[in-house]
Short mmCIF file of C-alpha atoms in Angstrom, two decimals:
data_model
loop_
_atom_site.label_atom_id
_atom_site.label_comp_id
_atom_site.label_asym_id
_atom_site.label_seq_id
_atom_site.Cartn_x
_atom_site.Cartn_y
_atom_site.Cartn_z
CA UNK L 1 -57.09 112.63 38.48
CA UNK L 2 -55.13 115.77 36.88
CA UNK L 3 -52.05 114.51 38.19
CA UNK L 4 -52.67 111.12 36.54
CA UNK L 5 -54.13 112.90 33.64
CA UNK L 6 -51.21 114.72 33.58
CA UNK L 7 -49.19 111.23 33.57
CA UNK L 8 -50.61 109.58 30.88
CA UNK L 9 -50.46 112.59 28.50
CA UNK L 10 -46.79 112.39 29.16
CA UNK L 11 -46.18 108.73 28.45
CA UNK L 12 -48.17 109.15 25.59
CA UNK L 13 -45.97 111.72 24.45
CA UNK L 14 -42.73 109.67 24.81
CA UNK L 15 -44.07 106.82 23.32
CA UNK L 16 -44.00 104.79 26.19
CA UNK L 17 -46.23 101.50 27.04
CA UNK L 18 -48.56 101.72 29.70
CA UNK L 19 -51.16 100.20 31.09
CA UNK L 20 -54.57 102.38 32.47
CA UNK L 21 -57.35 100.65 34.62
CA UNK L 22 -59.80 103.12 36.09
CA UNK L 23 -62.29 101.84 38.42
CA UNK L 24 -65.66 104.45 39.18
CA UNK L 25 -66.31 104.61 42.77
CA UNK L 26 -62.78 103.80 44.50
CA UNK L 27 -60.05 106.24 45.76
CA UNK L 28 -56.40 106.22 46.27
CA UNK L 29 -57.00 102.31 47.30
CA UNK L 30 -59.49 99.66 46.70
CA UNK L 31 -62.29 99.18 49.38
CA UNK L 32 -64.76 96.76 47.37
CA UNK L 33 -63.61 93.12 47.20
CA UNK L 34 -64.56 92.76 43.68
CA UNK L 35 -62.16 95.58 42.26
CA UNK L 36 -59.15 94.42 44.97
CA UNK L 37 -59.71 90.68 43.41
CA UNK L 38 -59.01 92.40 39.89
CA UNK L 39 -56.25 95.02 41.09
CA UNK L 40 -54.69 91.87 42.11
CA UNK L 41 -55.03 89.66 38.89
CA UNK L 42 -53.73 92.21 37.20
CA UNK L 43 -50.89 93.31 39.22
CA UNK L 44 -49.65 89.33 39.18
CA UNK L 45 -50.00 89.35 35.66
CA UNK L 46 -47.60 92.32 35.41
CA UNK L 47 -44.88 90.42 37.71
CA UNK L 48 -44.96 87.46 35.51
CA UNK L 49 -44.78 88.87 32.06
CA UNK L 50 -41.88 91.83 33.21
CA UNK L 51 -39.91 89.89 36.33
CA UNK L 52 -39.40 86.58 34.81
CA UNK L 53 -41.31 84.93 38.23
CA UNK L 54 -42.88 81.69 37.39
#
């Protein structure tokens, strides 16, 4: 986390847009189905709106 922490601060700094999901009880991947299902989603959502896929 205090190298994300460390992150954010500094794209908060430059003014840049980001986008922060933090899910309790996962690691460095995503092990319940639930929170994959969402990482997912929103990860999609990202490729439409930024890579013009359709």
């Amino acid at each position: 986390m205090e190298q994300y922490e460390a992150m954010e601060k500094a794209l908060e700094q430059a003014n840049y847009p980001f986008q922060k999901e933090i899910w309790r009880k996962e690691g460095h991947g995503f092990f319940n189905a639930e929170n994959r299902e969402k990482y997912y989603d929103i990860m999609l959502k990202f490729i439409k709106e930024n890579l013009n896929v359709k």
